[in-house]
Amino acid sequence: MKGLKDKVVVVTGGAGGIGSAICRRFTEAGAIVAVFDLNAQAASALVGEIETAGGRARDYSVDITDHEAVHAAVERVEQELGPIDVLVNNAGWDTGAFFLQTEKPFWDKVVAINLYGPLNMHHAVLRRMSERGHGRVVNISSDAGRVGSSMEAVYSFCKGGLIAFSKTMAREMARQQIPVNVVCPGPTATALLDNLAQGEKGERIKAGLVKAVPFGRMGQPEDIAGTVLFLASDDAAFITGQVISVSGGLTMVG
Ligand SMILES: NC(=O)c1ccc[n+]([C@@H]2O[C@H](COP(=O)([O-])OP(=O)(O)OC[C@H]3O[C@@H](n4cnc5c(N)ncnc54)[C@H](O)[C@@H]3O)[C@@H](O)[C@H]2O)c1
């Protein structure tokens, strides 16, 4: 894909399942990746692995729910790696429960990570991109945000909100030619999915999900990364405000 070499890319939740696949693919394409993650140990291990493979990356221990910390980390990236070219908002969190069985402290956590996290990141990074008139944003939402998902009510609320926010940012940033697009994974084999569906019941839920996927299998983190790179590349320069599901056909939205 065109135009990724030497680009500075921030990936939130970069040490997780889908995030680490995205980070690896960007560094393989010659980009320099800033791995933003709450899990400092996993982020540092990933950077070590990328460097051993000949890639360029640096880990930043940051909680995306913390507005001040996000602004400070973004400032550090620009000082250490250069102006940010691409922002991938990938960090997310959930655990499965029916809405009526949940309480406000749980909603607050889900909203803080899945909605306030991306808001903080856009606020810190897009001001800089906007001043420069250059940049790309790829937001990782979920098919849950397009069509809903039982036991993921508040998460769906956030992911649907992220889609609407992305379309609005795509409109607001169009004058500066900064594309903002969304990738929606379906069920993908990561810690987040394990967290949603645990034990014997979890295995039954996962088997049911696989059955519902026309391609007949669970997504792998590597399935998601290619679409993210495409949307960040020059090949996608005329695409903005779009939502793409990467879920083996599970969600076919017109
Ligand atoms: N796995 C799936 O089935 C699936 C489906 C649809 C959408 N998604 C979305 O894909 C994205 C990646 O999820 P994943 O499946 O790789 O999950 P994961 O749990 O493997 O990775 C999430 C990463 O985000 C980090 N993180 C969590 N809270 C953070 C915070 N406050 N600040 C910084 N980092 C934080 C975690 O430490 C972890 O490394 C998420 O946005 C998720 O909602 C996943």
PDB file of C-alpha atoms and ligand atoms in Angstrom:
ATOM      1  CA  MET A   1       0.000   0.000   0.000  1.00  0.00           C
ATOM      2  CA  LYS A   2       1.217   3.463  -0.918  1.00  0.00           C
ATOM      3  CA  GLY A   3       2.469   6.164   1.413  1.00  0.00           C
ATOM      4  CA  LEU A   4       3.061   4.365   4.717  1.00  0.00           C
ATOM      5  CA  LYS A   5       6.869   4.356   4.791  1.00  0.00           C
ATOM      6  CA  ASP A   6       8.337   6.626   7.511  1.00  0.00           C
ATOM      7  CA  LYS A   7       4.860   7.707   8.641  1.00  0.00           C
ATOM      8  CA  VAL A   8       4.380   8.220  12.398  1.00  0.00           C
ATOM      9  CA  VAL A   9       1.412   6.138  13.534  1.00  0.00           C
ATOM     10  CA  VAL A  10      -0.220   6.098  16.993  1.00  0.00           C
ATOM     11  CA  VAL A  11      -2.139   2.922  17.837  1.00  0.00           C
ATOM     12  CA  THR A  12      -4.126   2.915  21.092  1.00  0.00           C
ATOM     13  CA  GLY A  13      -4.482  -0.465  22.753  1.00  0.00           C
ATOM     14  CA  GLY A  14      -1.533  -1.326  20.538  1.00  0.00           C
ATOM     15  CA  ALA A  15      -0.356  -4.135  22.824  1.00  0.00           C
ATOM     16  CA  GLY A  16      -3.652  -6.072  22.613  1.00  0.00           C
ATOM     17  CA  GLY A  17      -4.832  -8.723  20.177  1.00  0.00           C
ATOM     18  CA  ILE A  18      -6.012  -6.617  17.224  1.00  0.00           C
ATOM     19  CA  GLY A  19      -3.772  -3.662  18.175  1.00  0.00           C
ATOM     20  CA  SER A  20      -0.544  -5.671  18.099  1.00  0.00           C
ATOM     21  CA  ALA A  21      -1.449  -7.117  14.663  1.00  0.00           C
ATOM     22  CA  ILE A  22      -2.027  -3.539  13.426  1.00  0.00           C
ATOM     23  CA  CYS A  23       1.292  -2.355  14.916  1.00  0.00           C
ATOM     24  CA  ARG A  24       3.227  -5.235  13.325  1.00  0.00           C
ATOM     25  CA  ARG A  25       1.702  -4.587   9.897  1.00  0.00           C
ATOM     26  CA  PHE A  26       2.456  -0.838  10.029  1.00  0.00           C
ATOM     27  CA  THR A  27       6.090  -1.458  10.976  1.00  0.00           C
ATOM     28  CA  GLU A  28       6.404  -4.090   8.221  1.00  0.00           C
ATOM     29  CA  ALA A  29       5.247  -1.339   5.816  1.00  0.00           C
ATOM     30  CA  GLY A  30       8.062   0.925   7.066  1.00  0.00           C
ATOM     31  CA  ALA A  31       6.019   3.129   9.417  1.00  0.00           C
ATOM     32  CA  ILE A  32       7.175   4.203  12.897  1.00  0.00           C
ATOM     33  CA  VAL A  33       4.634   3.135  15.503  1.00  0.00           C
ATOM     34  CA  ALA A  34       3.829   4.655  18.893  1.00  0.00           C
ATOM     35  CA  VAL A  35       2.210   1.891  20.939  1.00  0.00           C
ATOM     36  CA  PHE A  36      -0.221   3.486  23.437  1.00  0.00           C
ATOM     37  CA  ASP A  37      -1.384   1.028  26.069  1.00  0.00           C
ATOM     38  CA  LEU A  38      -2.345   0.739  29.711  1.00  0.00           C
ATOM     39  CA  ASN A  39      -0.420  -2.548  29.806  1.00  0.00           C
ATOM     40  CA  ALA A  40       3.148  -1.207  29.869  1.00  0.00           C
ATOM     41  CA  GLN A  41       4.738  -4.658  30.039  1.00  0.00           C
ATOM     42  CA  ALA A  42       2.914  -5.979  26.966  1.00  0.00           C
ATOM     43  CA  ALA A  43       3.627  -2.767  25.031  1.00  0.00           C
ATOM     44  CA  SER A  44       7.330  -2.945  25.862  1.00  0.00           C
ATOM     45  CA  ALA A  45       7.464  -6.649  24.856  1.00  0.00           C
ATOM     46  CA  LEU A  46       5.793  -5.851  21.525  1.00  0.00           C
ATOM     47  CA  VAL A  47       8.246  -3.029  20.796  1.00  0.00           C
ATOM     48  CA  GLY A  48      11.140  -5.423  21.553  1.00  0.00           C
ATOM     49  CA  GLU A  49       9.678  -7.973  19.136  1.00  0.00           C
ATOM     50  CA  ILE A  50       9.175  -5.351  16.400  1.00  0.00           C
ATOM     51  CA  GLU A  51      12.728  -4.020  16.818  1.00  0.00           C
ATOM     52  CA  THR A  52      14.167  -7.545  16.640  1.00  0.00           C
ATOM     53  CA  ALA A  53      12.316  -7.960  13.335  1.00  0.00           C
ATOM     54  CA  GLY A  54      13.946  -4.736  12.063  1.00  0.00           C
ATOM     55  CA  GLY A  55      10.958  -2.412  12.587  1.00  0.00           C
ATOM     56  CA  ARG A  56      10.649   0.909  14.408  1.00  0.00           C
ATOM     57  CA  ALA A  57       8.320   1.379  17.379  1.00  0.00           C
ATOM     58  CA  ARG A  58       8.196   2.979  20.824  1.00  0.00           C
ATOM     59  CA  ASP A  59       5.920   2.171  23.755  1.00  0.00           C
ATOM     60  CA  TYR A  60       3.971   4.784  25.712  1.00  0.00           C
ATOM     61  CA  SER A  61       2.297   3.780  28.943  1.00  0.00           C
ATOM     62  CA  VAL A  62      -0.911   5.798  28.835  1.00  0.00           C
ATOM     63  CA  ASP A  63      -4.487   5.504  30.053  1.00  0.00           C
ATOM     64  CA  ILE A  64      -6.627   6.920  27.243  1.00  0.00           C
ATOM     65  CA  THR A  65      -9.402   7.794  29.716  1.00  0.00           C
ATOM     66  CA  ASP A  66      -7.074  10.394  31.305  1.00  0.00           C
ATOM     67  CA  HIS A  67      -7.397  13.615  29.288  1.00  0.00           C
ATOM     68  CA  GLU A  68      -4.213  15.255  30.651  1.00  0.00           C
ATOM     69  CA  ALA A  69      -2.145  12.072  30.274  1.00  0.00           C
ATOM     70  CA  VAL A  70      -3.268  11.702  26.649  1.00  0.00           C
ATOM     71  CA  HIS A  71      -2.255  15.268  25.791  1.00  0.00           C
ATOM     72  CA  ALA A  72       1.137  14.749  27.498  1.00  0.00           C
ATOM     73  CA  ALA A  73       1.774  11.445  25.703  1.00  0.00           C
ATOM     74  CA  VAL A  74       0.856  12.931  22.304  1.00  0.00           C
ATOM     75  CA  GLU A  75       3.258  15.823  22.962  1.00  0.00           C
ATOM     76  CA  ARG A  76       6.002  13.292  23.811  1.00  0.00           C
ATOM     77  CA  VAL A  77       5.391  11.316  20.606  1.00  0.00           C
ATOM     78  CA  GLU A  78       5.736  14.440  18.477  1.00  0.00           C
ATOM     79  CA  GLN A  79       8.965  15.397  20.268  1.00  0.00           C
ATOM     80  CA  GLU A  80      10.455  11.893  20.060  1.00  0.00           C
ATOM     81  CA  LEU A  81       9.152  10.517  16.745  1.00  0.00           C
ATOM     82  CA  GLY A  82       7.920  13.576  14.814  1.00  0.00           C
ATOM     83  CA  PRO A  83       4.497  14.871  13.711  1.00  0.00           C
ATOM     84  CA  ILE A  84       1.771  12.215  13.918  1.00  0.00           C
ATOM     85  CA  ASP A  85       0.533  11.196  10.456  1.00  0.00           C
ATOM     86  CA  VAL A  86      -1.941   8.465  11.416  1.00  0.00           C
ATOM     87  CA  LEU A  87      -4.120   7.906  14.490  1.00  0.00           C
ATOM     88  CA  VAL A  88      -5.676   4.481  15.050  1.00  0.00           C
ATOM     89  CA  ASN A  89      -8.166   4.473  17.937  1.00  0.00           C
ATOM     90  CA  ASN A  90      -8.224   0.793  18.748  1.00  0.00           C
ATOM     91  CA  ALA A  91      -8.250   0.439  22.560  1.00  0.00           C
ATOM     92  CA  GLY A  92     -11.512  -0.958  23.873  1.00  0.00           C
ATOM     93  CA  TRP A  93     -12.962  -2.963  26.732  1.00  0.00           C
ATOM     94  CA  ASP A  94     -16.115  -4.862  27.667  1.00  0.00           C
ATOM     95  CA  THR A  95     -17.457  -7.789  29.597  1.00  0.00           C
ATOM     96  CA  GLY A  96     -20.723  -9.557  28.785  1.00  0.00           C
ATOM     97  CA  ALA A  97     -23.878  -8.847  30.836  1.00  0.00           C
ATOM     98  CA  PHE A  98     -27.539  -8.146  30.162  1.00  0.00           C
ATOM     99  CA  PHE A  99     -28.216  -4.407  30.510  1.00  0.00           C
ATOM    100  CA  LEU A 100     -30.770  -4.785  33.319  1.00  0.00           C
ATOM    101  CA  GLN A 101     -28.171  -6.676  35.363  1.00  0.00           C
ATOM    102  CA  THR A 102     -25.593  -3.884  35.093  1.00  0.00           C
ATOM    103  CA  GLU A 103     -25.076  -0.824  37.291  1.00  0.00           C
ATOM    104  CA  LYS A 104     -23.676   2.668  36.766  1.00  0.00           C
ATOM    105  CA  PRO A 105     -20.049   1.984  37.848  1.00  0.00           C
ATOM    106  CA  PHE A 106     -19.851  -0.584  35.020  1.00  0.00           C
ATOM    107  CA  TRP A 107     -21.407   1.863  32.494  1.00  0.00           C
ATOM    108  CA  ASP A 108     -18.902   4.518  33.596  1.00  0.00           C
ATOM    109  CA  LYS A 109     -15.970   2.200  32.919  1.00  0.00           C
ATOM    110  CA  VAL A 110     -17.258   1.096  29.506  1.00  0.00           C
ATOM    111  CA  VAL A 111     -18.023   4.688  28.467  1.00  0.00           C
ATOM    112  CA  ALA A 112     -14.697   6.001  29.799  1.00  0.00           C
ATOM    113  CA  ILE A 113     -12.649   3.553  27.727  1.00  0.00           C
ATOM    114  CA  ASN A 114     -14.757   3.174  24.586  1.00  0.00           C
ATOM    115  CA  LEU A 115     -16.097   6.740  24.217  1.00  0.00           C
ATOM    116  CA  TYR A 116     -14.037   9.178  26.307  1.00  0.00           C
ATOM    117  CA  GLY A 117     -10.810   7.426  25.272  1.00  0.00           C
ATOM    118  CA  PRO A 118     -11.323   8.145  21.544  1.00  0.00           C
ATOM    119  CA  LEU A 119     -12.636  11.659  22.366  1.00  0.00           C
ATOM    120  CA  ASN A 120      -9.429  12.418  24.293  1.00  0.00           C
ATOM    121  CA  MET A 121      -7.280  11.045  21.484  1.00  0.00           C
ATOM    122  CA  HIS A 122      -9.086  12.988  18.731  1.00  0.00           C
ATOM    123  CA  HIS A 123      -8.878  16.166  20.807  1.00  0.00           C
ATOM    124  CA  ALA A 124      -5.119  15.846  21.333  1.00  0.00           C
ATOM    125  CA  VAL A 125      -4.110  14.604  17.875  1.00  0.00           C
ATOM    126  CA  LEU A 126      -6.586  16.209  15.460  1.00  0.00           C
ATOM    127  CA  ARG A 127      -5.795  19.755  16.585  1.00  0.00           C
ATOM    128  CA  ARG A 128      -2.221  19.131  15.487  1.00  0.00           C
ATOM    129  CA  MET A 129      -3.228  17.382  12.248  1.00  0.00           C
ATOM    130  CA  SER A 130      -5.694  20.169  11.519  1.00  0.00           C
ATOM    131  CA  GLU A 131      -3.028  22.887  11.924  1.00  0.00           C
ATOM    132  CA  ARG A 132      -0.771  20.964   9.532  1.00  0.00           C
ATOM    133  CA  GLY A 133      -3.589  20.161   7.077  1.00  0.00           C
ATOM    134  CA  HIS A 134      -2.440  16.556   6.979  1.00  0.00           C
ATOM    135  CA  GLY A 135      -3.347  13.277   8.687  1.00  0.00           C
ATOM    136  CA  ARG A 136      -5.470  10.133   8.751  1.00  0.00           C
ATOM    137  CA  VAL A 137      -7.739   8.642  11.400  1.00  0.00           C
ATOM    138  CA  VAL A 138      -8.979   5.056  11.568  1.00  0.00           C
ATOM    139  CA  ASN A 139     -11.377   4.227  14.390  1.00  0.00           C
ATOM    140  CA  ILE A 140     -12.011   0.660  15.499  1.00  0.00           C
ATOM    141  CA  SER A 141     -15.681   0.317  16.338  1.00  0.00           C
ATOM    142  CA  SER A 142     -17.560  -2.997  16.231  1.00  0.00           C
ATOM    143  CA  ASP A 143     -20.390  -4.702  14.395  1.00  0.00           C
ATOM    144  CA  ALA A 144     -22.118  -4.345  17.794  1.00  0.00           C
ATOM    145  CA  GLY A 145     -22.271  -0.608  17.046  1.00  0.00           C
ATOM    146  CA  ARG A 146     -24.002  -1.220  13.698  1.00  0.00           C
ATOM    147  CA  VAL A 147     -26.533  -3.942  14.473  1.00  0.00           C
ATOM    148  CA  GLY A 148     -26.450  -4.392  18.269  1.00  0.00           C
ATOM    149  CA  SER A 149     -25.236  -7.364  20.275  1.00  0.00           C
ATOM    150  CA  SER A 150     -26.944  -9.094  23.212  1.00  0.00           C
ATOM    151  CA  MET A 151     -25.079  -8.704  26.528  1.00  0.00           C
ATOM    152  CA  GLU A 152     -23.133  -5.761  25.101  1.00  0.00           C
ATOM    153  CA  ALA A 153     -25.668  -2.939  25.487  1.00  0.00           C
ATOM    154  CA  VAL A 154     -23.439  -0.177  26.876  1.00  0.00           C
ATOM    155  CA  TYR A 155     -20.532  -1.224  24.663  1.00  0.00           C
ATOM    156  CA  SER A 156     -22.879  -1.087  21.625  1.00  0.00           C
ATOM    157  CA  PHE A 157     -24.019   2.372  22.781  1.00  0.00           C
ATOM    158  CA  CYS A 158     -20.354   3.477  22.761  1.00  0.00           C
ATOM    159  CA  LYS A 159     -19.407   1.820  19.486  1.00  0.00           C
ATOM    160  CA  GLY A 160     -22.500   3.252  17.736  1.00  0.00           C
ATOM    161  CA  GLY A 161     -21.541   6.632  19.183  1.00  0.00           C
ATOM    162  CA  LEU A 162     -18.010   6.259  17.842  1.00  0.00           C
ATOM    163  CA  ILE A 163     -19.410   5.640  14.336  1.00  0.00           C
ATOM    164  CA  ALA A 164     -21.602   8.778  14.481  1.00  0.00           C
ATOM    165  CA  PHE A 165     -18.709  10.807  15.945  1.00  0.00           C
ATOM    166  CA  SER A 166     -16.358   9.570  13.187  1.00  0.00           C
ATOM    167  CA  LYS A 167     -18.777  10.645  10.445  1.00  0.00           C
ATOM    168  CA  THR A 168     -19.054  14.084  12.058  1.00  0.00           C
ATOM    169  CA  MET A 169     -15.268  14.379  12.352  1.00  0.00           C
ATOM    170  CA  ALA A 170     -14.970  13.274   8.709  1.00  0.00           C
ATOM    171  CA  ARG A 171     -17.209  16.216   7.773  1.00  0.00           C
ATOM    172  CA  GLU A 172     -15.427  18.695  10.061  1.00  0.00           C
ATOM    173  CA  MET A 173     -11.968  17.620   8.847  1.00  0.00           C
ATOM    174  CA  ALA A 174     -12.846  17.449   5.134  1.00  0.00           C
ATOM    175  CA  ARG A 175     -11.658  21.003   4.452  1.00  0.00           C
ATOM    176  CA  GLN A 176      -8.197  19.966   5.679  1.00  0.00           C
ATOM    177  CA  GLN A 177      -8.404  16.782   3.556  1.00  0.00           C
ATOM    178  CA  ILE A 178      -8.074  14.570   6.656  1.00  0.00           C
ATOM    179  CA  PRO A 179      -9.983  11.310   6.185  1.00  0.00           C
ATOM    180  CA  VAL A 180     -11.705   9.730   9.194  1.00  0.00           C
ATOM    181  CA  ASN A 181     -12.979   6.172   8.682  1.00  0.00           C
ATOM    182  CA  VAL A 182     -14.209   3.267  10.780  1.00  0.00           C
ATOM    183  CA  VAL A 183     -13.409  -0.437  10.808  1.00  0.00           C
ATOM    184  CA  CYS A 184     -15.890  -2.763  12.544  1.00  0.00           C
ATOM    185  CA  PRO A 185     -14.496  -6.152  13.495  1.00  0.00           C
ATOM    186  CA  GLY A 186     -16.895  -9.003  14.120  1.00  0.00           C
ATOM    187  CA  PRO A 187     -16.067 -11.662  16.735  1.00  0.00           C
ATOM    188  CA  THR A 188     -12.275 -11.884  16.702  1.00  0.00           C
ATOM    189  CA  ALA A 189     -10.075 -14.241  18.721  1.00  0.00           C
ATOM    190  CA  THR A 190      -8.554 -11.948  21.381  1.00  0.00           C
ATOM    191  CA  ALA A 191      -8.528 -11.467  25.164  1.00  0.00           C
ATOM    192  CA  LEU A 192     -11.536  -9.142  24.846  1.00  0.00           C
ATOM    193  CA  LEU A 193     -13.656 -11.911  23.339  1.00  0.00           C
ATOM    194  CA  ASP A 194     -12.441 -14.378  25.994  1.00  0.00           C
ATOM    195  CA  ASN A 195     -13.455 -11.825  28.627  1.00  0.00           C
ATOM    196  CA  LEU A 196     -16.933 -11.557  27.119  1.00  0.00           C
ATOM    197  CA  ALA A 197     -17.591 -15.251  26.956  1.00  0.00           C
ATOM    198  CA  GLN A 198     -16.014 -17.381  29.673  1.00  0.00           C
ATOM    199  CA  GLY A 199     -16.202 -21.047  30.679  1.00  0.00           C
ATOM    200  CA  GLU A 200     -18.496 -23.643  29.174  1.00  0.00           C
ATOM    201  CA  LYS A 201     -21.220 -21.071  28.486  1.00  0.00           C
ATOM    202  CA  GLY A 202     -18.602 -18.880  26.790  1.00  0.00           C
ATOM    203  CA  GLU A 203     -17.552 -21.723  24.501  1.00  0.00           C
ATOM    204  CA  ARG A 204     -21.222 -22.256  23.536  1.00  0.00           C
ATOM    205  CA  ILE A 205     -21.617 -18.530  22.777  1.00  0.00           C
ATOM    206  CA  LYS A 206     -18.447 -18.557  20.647  1.00  0.00           C
ATOM    207  CA  ALA A 207     -19.627 -21.650  18.735  1.00  0.00           C
ATOM    208  CA  GLY A 208     -22.942 -19.865  18.088  1.00  0.00           C
ATOM    209  CA  LEU A 209     -21.109 -16.790  16.806  1.00  0.00           C
ATOM    210  CA  VAL A 210     -19.003 -18.879  14.423  1.00  0.00           C
ATOM    211  CA  LYS A 211     -22.173 -20.548  13.122  1.00  0.00           C
ATOM    212  CA  ALA A 212     -23.627 -17.106  12.336  1.00  0.00           C
ATOM    213  CA  VAL A 213     -20.577 -16.050  10.303  1.00  0.00           C
ATOM    214  CA  PRO A 214     -21.106 -16.888   6.596  1.00  0.00           C
ATOM    215  CA  PHE A 215     -17.386 -17.641   6.236  1.00  0.00           C
ATOM    216  CA  GLY A 216     -17.766 -20.135   9.110  1.00  0.00           C
ATOM    217  CA  ARG A 217     -14.908 -19.061  11.333  1.00  0.00           C
ATOM    218  CA  MET A 218     -13.873 -16.605  14.021  1.00  0.00           C
ATOM    219  CA  GLY A 219     -11.907 -13.558  12.851  1.00  0.00           C
ATOM    220  CA  GLN A 220      -8.189 -13.396  13.617  1.00  0.00           C
ATOM    221  CA  PRO A 221      -6.436 -10.109  14.535  1.00  0.00           C
ATOM    222  CA  GLU A 222      -4.510 -10.283  11.237  1.00  0.00           C
ATOM    223  CA  ASP A 223      -7.840 -10.205   9.355  1.00  0.00           C
ATOM    224  CA  ILE A 224      -8.461  -6.682  10.692  1.00  0.00           C
ATOM    225  CA  ALA A 225      -5.012  -5.137  10.228  1.00  0.00           C
ATOM    226  CA  GLY A 226      -5.000  -5.037   6.408  1.00  0.00           C
ATOM    227  CA  THR A 227      -8.148  -2.897   6.192  1.00  0.00           C
ATOM    228  CA  VAL A 228      -6.723  -0.472   8.759  1.00  0.00           C
ATOM    229  CA  LEU A 229      -3.496  -0.109   6.751  1.00  0.00           C
ATOM    230  CA  PHE A 230      -5.449   0.404   3.537  1.00  0.00           C
ATOM    231  CA  LEU A 231      -7.529   3.213   5.102  1.00  0.00           C
ATOM    232  CA  ALA A 232      -4.340   4.848   6.419  1.00  0.00           C
ATOM    233  CA  SER A 233      -2.579   4.612   3.049  1.00  0.00           C
ATOM    234  CA  ASP A 234      -2.527   6.966   0.070  1.00  0.00           C
ATOM    235  CA  ASP A 235      -4.596   4.370  -1.821  1.00  0.00           C
ATOM    236  CA  ALA A 236      -7.558   5.411   0.341  1.00  0.00           C
ATOM    237  CA  ALA A 237      -6.961   9.173   0.121  1.00  0.00           C
ATOM    238  CA  PHE A 238     -10.452   9.879  -1.336  1.00  0.00           C
ATOM    239  CA  ILE A 239     -12.360   7.736   1.197  1.00  0.00           C
ATOM    240  CA  THR A 240     -13.808   9.442   4.274  1.00  0.00           C
ATOM    241  CA  GLY A 241     -16.707   8.961   6.695  1.00  0.00           C
ATOM    242  CA  GLN A 242     -17.042   5.282   5.763  1.00  0.00           C
ATOM    243  CA  VAL A 243     -17.696   2.234   7.922  1.00  0.00           C
ATOM    244  CA  ILE A 244     -16.332  -1.166   6.889  1.00  0.00           C
ATOM    245  CA  SER A 245     -17.187  -4.431   8.623  1.00  0.00           C
ATOM    246  CA  VAL A 246     -14.456  -7.048   8.686  1.00  0.00           C
ATOM    247  CA  SER A 247     -16.414 -10.011   9.956  1.00  0.00           C
ATOM    248  CA  GLY A 248     -16.589 -12.789   7.380  1.00  0.00           C
ATOM    249  CA  GLY A 249     -19.967 -11.515   6.161  1.00  0.00           C
ATOM    250  CA  LEU A 250     -21.646 -11.527   9.587  1.00  0.00           C
ATOM    251  CA  THR A 251     -22.908  -7.987   9.051  1.00  0.00           C
ATOM    252  CA  MET A 252     -23.909  -6.861   5.564  1.00  0.00           C
ATOM    253  CA  VAL A 253     -25.050  -3.273   5.982  1.00  0.00           C
ATOM    254  CA  GLY A 254     -26.227  -1.276   2.969  1.00  0.00           C
TER     255      GLY A 254
HETATM  256  N1  LIG B   1     -12.199  -9.085  19.716  1.00  0.00           N
HETATM  257  C1  LIG B   1     -13.394  -8.862  19.222  1.00  0.00           C
HETATM  258  O1  LIG B   1     -14.203  -9.787  19.043  1.00  0.00           O
HETATM  259  C2  LIG B   1     -13.785  -7.468  18.795  1.00  0.00           C
HETATM  260  C3  LIG B   1     -14.975  -7.315  18.046  1.00  0.00           C
HETATM  261  C4  LIG B   1     -15.356  -6.047  17.662  1.00  0.00           C
HETATM  262  C5  LIG B   1     -14.592  -4.951  18.004  1.00  0.00           C
HETATM  263  N2  LIG B   1     -13.450  -5.115  18.730  1.00  0.00           N
HETATM  264  C6  LIG B   1     -12.695  -3.911  19.063  1.00  0.00           C
HETATM  265  O2  LIG B   1     -11.360  -4.053  18.654  1.00  0.00           O
HETATM  266  C7  LIG B   1     -10.519  -3.262  19.479  1.00  0.00           C
HETATM  267  C8  LIG B   1      -9.352  -4.093  19.995  1.00  0.00           C
HETATM  268  O3  LIG B   1      -9.869  -5.112  20.828  1.00  0.00           O
HETATM  269  P1  LIG B   1      -9.138  -6.514  21.081  1.00  0.00           P
HETATM  270  O4  LIG B   1     -10.132  -7.556  20.776  1.00  0.00           O
HETATM  271  O5  LIG B   1      -7.816  -6.535  20.403  1.00  0.00           O
HETATM  272  O6  LIG B   1      -8.999  -6.449  22.665  1.00  0.00           O
HETATM  273  P2  LIG B   1      -7.737  -6.742  23.619  1.00  0.00           P
HETATM  274  O7  LIG B   1      -8.322  -6.847  24.982  1.00  0.00           O
HETATM  275  O8  LIG B   1      -6.925  -7.862  23.089  1.00  0.00           O
HETATM  276  O9  LIG B   1      -6.884  -5.409  23.473  1.00  0.00           O
HETATM  277  C9  LIG B   1      -7.321  -4.183  24.010  1.00  0.00           C
HETATM  278  C10 LIG B   1      -6.088  -3.392  24.405  1.00  0.00           C
HETATM  279  O10 LIG B   1      -6.533  -2.096  24.855  1.00  0.00           O
HETATM  280  C11 LIG B   1      -5.782  -1.773  26.022  1.00  0.00           C
HETATM  281  N3  LIG B   1      -6.543  -0.841  26.843  1.00  0.00           N
HETATM  282  C12 LIG B   1      -7.697  -1.080  27.516  1.00  0.00           C
HETATM  283  N4  LIG B   1      -8.070   0.008  28.198  1.00  0.00           N
HETATM  284  C13 LIG B   1      -7.143   0.965  27.941  1.00  0.00           C
HETATM  285  C14 LIG B   1      -6.967   2.304  28.365  1.00  0.00           C
HETATM  286  N5  LIG B   1      -7.835   2.880  29.221  1.00  0.00           N
HETATM  287  N6  LIG B   1      -5.902   3.009  27.919  1.00  0.00           N
HETATM  288  C15 LIG B   1      -5.009   2.416  27.085  1.00  0.00           C
HETATM  289  N7  LIG B   1      -5.101   1.135  26.654  1.00  0.00           N
HETATM  290  C16 LIG B   1      -6.165   0.431  27.081  1.00  0.00           C
HETATM  291  C17 LIG B   1      -5.574  -3.109  26.726  1.00  0.00           C
HETATM  292  O11 LIG B   1      -4.491  -3.041  27.653  1.00  0.00           O
HETATM  293  C18 LIG B   1      -5.306  -4.036  25.559  1.00  0.00           C
HETATM  294  O12 LIG B   1      -3.927  -4.109  25.239  1.00  0.00           O
HETATM  295  C19 LIG B   1     -11.419  -2.709  20.597  1.00  0.00           C
HETATM  296  O13 LIG B   1     -11.826  -1.391  20.301  1.00  0.00           O
HETATM  297  C20 LIG B   1     -12.610  -3.639  20.554  1.00  0.00           C
HETATM  298  O14 LIG B   1     -13.769  -3.026  21.057  1.00  0.00           O
HETATM  299  C21 LIG B   1     -13.036  -6.341  19.126  1.00  0.00           C
END
